[in-house]
GROMACS .gro file of C-alpha atoms in nm:
model
  172
    1UNK     CA    1   2.728  10.547   0.838
    2UNK     CA    2   2.496  10.532   1.140
    3UNK     CA    3   2.593  10.699   1.462
    4UNK     CA    4   2.638  10.507   1.787
    5UNK     CA    5   2.313  10.660   1.913
    6UNK     CA    6   2.107  10.532   1.620
    7UNK     CA    7   2.264  10.187   1.650
    8UNK     CA    8   2.166  10.178   2.017
    9UNK     CA    9   1.813  10.286   1.932
   10UNK     CA   10   1.794   9.997   1.683
   11UNK     CA   11   1.914   9.756   1.950
   12UNK     CA   12   1.654   9.891   2.193
   13UNK     CA   13   1.387   9.845   1.926
   14UNK     CA   14   1.489   9.483   1.876
   15UNK     CA   15   1.497   9.423   2.251
   16UNK     CA   16   1.140   9.549   2.276
   17UNK     CA   17   1.039   9.343   1.973
   18UNK     CA   18   1.198   9.033   2.127
   19UNK     CA   19   1.025   9.081   2.463
   20UNK     CA   20   0.689   9.133   2.292
   21UNK     CA   21   0.701   8.857   2.031
   22UNK     CA   22   0.924   8.575   2.158
   23UNK     CA   23   0.657   8.447   2.403
   24UNK     CA   24   0.400   8.467   2.122
   25UNK     CA   25   0.626   8.261   1.894
   26UNK     CA   26   0.657   7.997   2.168
   27UNK     CA   27   0.278   7.987   2.219
   28UNK     CA   28   0.226   7.945   1.845
   29UNK     CA   29   0.484   7.668   1.822
   30UNK     CA   30   0.326   7.488   2.119
   31UNK     CA   31   0.011   7.444   1.914
   32UNK     CA   32   0.214   7.285   1.635
   33UNK     CA   33   0.460   7.075   1.835
   34UNK     CA   34   0.463   6.909   2.176
   35UNK     CA   35   0.834   6.856   2.233
   36UNK     CA   36   0.965   7.148   2.438
   37UNK     CA   37   1.322   7.097   2.314
   38UNK     CA   38   1.198   7.136   1.955
   39UNK     CA   39   0.996   7.444   2.051
   40UNK     CA   40   1.297   7.597   2.226
   41UNK     CA   41   1.523   7.537   1.925
   42UNK     CA   42   1.270   7.667   1.672
   43UNK     CA   43   1.188   7.978   1.880
   44UNK     CA   44   1.556   8.053   1.928
   45UNK     CA   45   1.628   8.014   1.557
   46UNK     CA   46   1.329   8.233   1.471
   47UNK     CA   47   1.438   8.517   1.697
   48UNK     CA   48   1.797   8.483   1.575
   49UNK     CA   49   1.669   8.523   1.217
   50UNK     CA   50   1.472   8.831   1.325
   51UNK     CA   51   1.787   8.976   1.477
   52UNK     CA   52   1.997   8.888   1.173
   53UNK     CA   53   1.747   9.053   0.938
   54UNK     CA   54   1.642   9.328   1.177
   55UNK     CA   55   1.712   9.606   0.925
   56UNK     CA   56   1.451   9.446   0.698
   57UNK     CA   57   1.210   9.318   0.967
   58UNK     CA   58   1.195   9.654   1.146
   59UNK     CA   59   1.064   9.821   0.828
   60UNK     CA   60   0.774   9.580   0.780
   61UNK     CA   61   0.423   9.710   0.846
   62UNK     CA   62   0.333   9.383   1.023
   63UNK     CA   63   0.657   9.213   1.122
   64UNK     CA   64   0.468   8.948   1.320
   65UNK     CA   65   0.345   8.790   0.996
   66UNK     CA   66   0.707   8.748   0.884
   67UNK     CA   67   0.797   8.619   1.230
   68UNK     CA   68   0.529   8.346   1.240
   69UNK     CA   69   0.607   8.238   0.885
   70UNK     CA   70   0.975   8.201   0.977
   71UNK     CA   71   0.877   8.021   1.300
   72UNK     CA   72   0.687   7.759   1.099
   73UNK     CA   73   0.982   7.713   0.864
   74UNK     CA   74   1.230   7.685   1.151
   75UNK     CA   75   1.004   7.436   1.327
   76UNK     CA   76   1.006   7.211   1.020
   77UNK     CA   77   1.386   7.234   0.999
   78UNK     CA   78   1.432   7.145   1.366
   79UNK     CA   79   1.185   6.855   1.344
   80UNK     CA   80   1.360   6.718   1.036
   81UNK     CA   81   1.703   6.754   1.194
   82UNK     CA   82   1.595   6.581   1.517
   83UNK     CA   83   1.436   6.292   1.327
   84UNK     CA   84   1.747   6.258   1.112
   85UNK     CA   85   1.962   6.236   1.426
   86UNK     CA   86   1.724   5.994   1.601
   87UNK     CA   87   1.622   6.240   1.872
   88UNK     CA   88   1.282   6.232   2.038
   89UNK     CA   89   0.991   6.429   1.903
   90UNK     CA   90   0.733   6.294   2.148
   91UNK     CA   91   0.470   6.545   2.258
   92UNK     CA   92   0.512   6.702   2.599
   93UNK     CA   93   0.263   6.868   2.827
   94UNK     CA   94   0.133   7.219   2.828
   95UNK     CA   95   0.334   7.450   3.051
   96UNK     CA   96   0.178   7.496   3.393
   97UNK     CA   97  -0.070   7.780   3.400
   98UNK     CA   98  -0.053   8.044   3.666
   99UNK     CA   99  -0.335   8.044   3.920
  100UNK     CA  100  -0.544   7.765   4.063
  101UNK     CA  101  -0.493   7.424   3.909
  102UNK     CA  102  -0.821   7.305   3.759
  103UNK     CA  103  -0.745   6.947   3.653
  104UNK     CA  104  -1.065   6.916   3.450
  105UNK     CA  105  -0.985   7.229   3.250
  106UNK     CA  106  -0.623   7.121   3.208
  107UNK     CA  107  -0.732   6.779   3.084
  108UNK     CA  108  -0.967   6.941   2.828
  109UNK     CA  109  -0.684   7.171   2.714
  110UNK     CA  110  -0.457   6.870   2.660
  111UNK     CA  111  -0.728   6.684   2.468
  112UNK     CA  112  -0.788   6.988   2.246
  113UNK     CA  113  -0.416   7.042   2.190
  114UNK     CA  114  -0.364   6.676   2.100
  115UNK     CA  115  -0.655   6.697   1.853
  116UNK     CA  116  -0.519   7.018   1.696
  117UNK     CA  117  -0.177   6.859   1.648
  118UNK     CA  118  -0.338   6.577   1.447
  119UNK     CA  119  -0.494   6.815   1.193
  120UNK     CA  120  -0.339   6.848   0.846
  121UNK     CA  121  -0.059   7.108   0.840
  122UNK     CA  122  -0.255   7.393   0.683
  123UNK     CA  123  -0.555   7.348   0.911
  124UNK     CA  124  -0.334   7.318   1.220
  125UNK     CA  125  -0.139   7.632   1.129
  126UNK     CA  126  -0.454   7.835   1.058
  127UNK     CA  127  -0.622   7.719   1.379
  128UNK     CA  128  -0.311   7.797   1.588
  129UNK     CA  129  -0.270   8.144   1.439
  130UNK     CA  130  -0.638   8.225   1.495
  131UNK     CA  131  -0.705   8.066   1.834
  132UNK     CA  132  -0.370   8.121   2.000
  133UNK     CA  133  -0.267   8.456   1.851
  134UNK     CA  134  -0.604   8.594   1.736
  135UNK     CA  135  -0.465   8.699   1.398
  136UNK     CA  136  -0.714   8.814   1.134
  137UNK     CA  137  -0.756   8.614   0.813
  138UNK     CA  138  -0.541   8.848   0.601
  139UNK     CA  139  -0.244   8.813   0.839
  140UNK     CA  140  -0.290   8.436   0.858
  141UNK     CA  141  -0.289   8.431   0.477
  142UNK     CA  142   0.037   8.626   0.473
  143UNK     CA  143   0.200   8.390   0.724
  144UNK     CA  144   0.083   8.081   0.536
  145UNK     CA  145   0.148   8.221   0.188
  146UNK     CA  146  -0.206   8.144   0.074
  147UNK     CA  147  -0.520   8.339  -0.014
  148UNK     CA  148  -0.770   8.464   0.243
  149UNK     CA  149  -1.027   8.221   0.100
  150UNK     CA  150  -0.787   7.932   0.161
  151UNK     CA  151  -0.749   8.047   0.521
  152UNK     CA  152  -1.127   8.055   0.562
  153UNK     CA  153  -1.151   7.704   0.420
  154UNK     CA  154  -0.872   7.574   0.646
  155UNK     CA  155  -1.038   7.726   0.953
  156UNK     CA  156  -1.379   7.584   0.860
  157UNK     CA  157  -1.243   7.236   0.789
  158UNK     CA  158  -1.022   7.242   1.099
  159UNK     CA  159  -1.309   7.345   1.327
  160UNK     CA  160  -1.530   7.076   1.174
  161UNK     CA  161  -1.269   6.807   1.222
  162UNK     CA  162  -1.201   6.916   1.580
  163UNK     CA  163  -1.570   6.923   1.664
  164UNK     CA  164  -1.616   6.571   1.525
  165UNK     CA  165  -1.312   6.439   1.713
  166UNK     CA  166  -1.406   6.604   2.042
  167UNK     CA  167  -1.774   6.510   2.025
  168UNK     CA  168  -1.692   6.147   1.942
  169UNK     CA  169  -1.446   6.142   2.232
  170UNK     CA  170  -1.714   6.262   2.474
  171UNK     CA  171  -1.581   6.621   2.483
  172UNK     CA  172  -1.778   6.927   2.386
   0.00000   0.00000   0.00000
């Protein structure tokens, strides 16, 4: 049986984990989904799962891979549930950035984000994990449950599709 001190240390560890990774989960989900209500629900369910399975998650060498995999699964569940109940899943806007408001940059970010969201699931997930979270190929492979070569292919195809879409739309 664990002592009260060790239980508190575990709670502190989870608190630190939550503060470090919850914003990252939200950023990742933003690249996959535009509806902030869906993102909120999926992020909350992801962090609840991390808390529920903390004894397991805290022992993982790279718990963020588990976290992003669960986030993708929870996102699909929330999207399915909202569609089933006739709730909106319309894309929203990017959250306001801190600092000066550069409308041209913001417009380009929205165009890129809209293009990323139209990619096939695997390509979109790989691109989001690489560009938003800067994960290496082996961690992306773990999150996606595919080989490193599949990740490389998804990134290459995704970048090619995005380049074609953005160039044809007058963006570079």
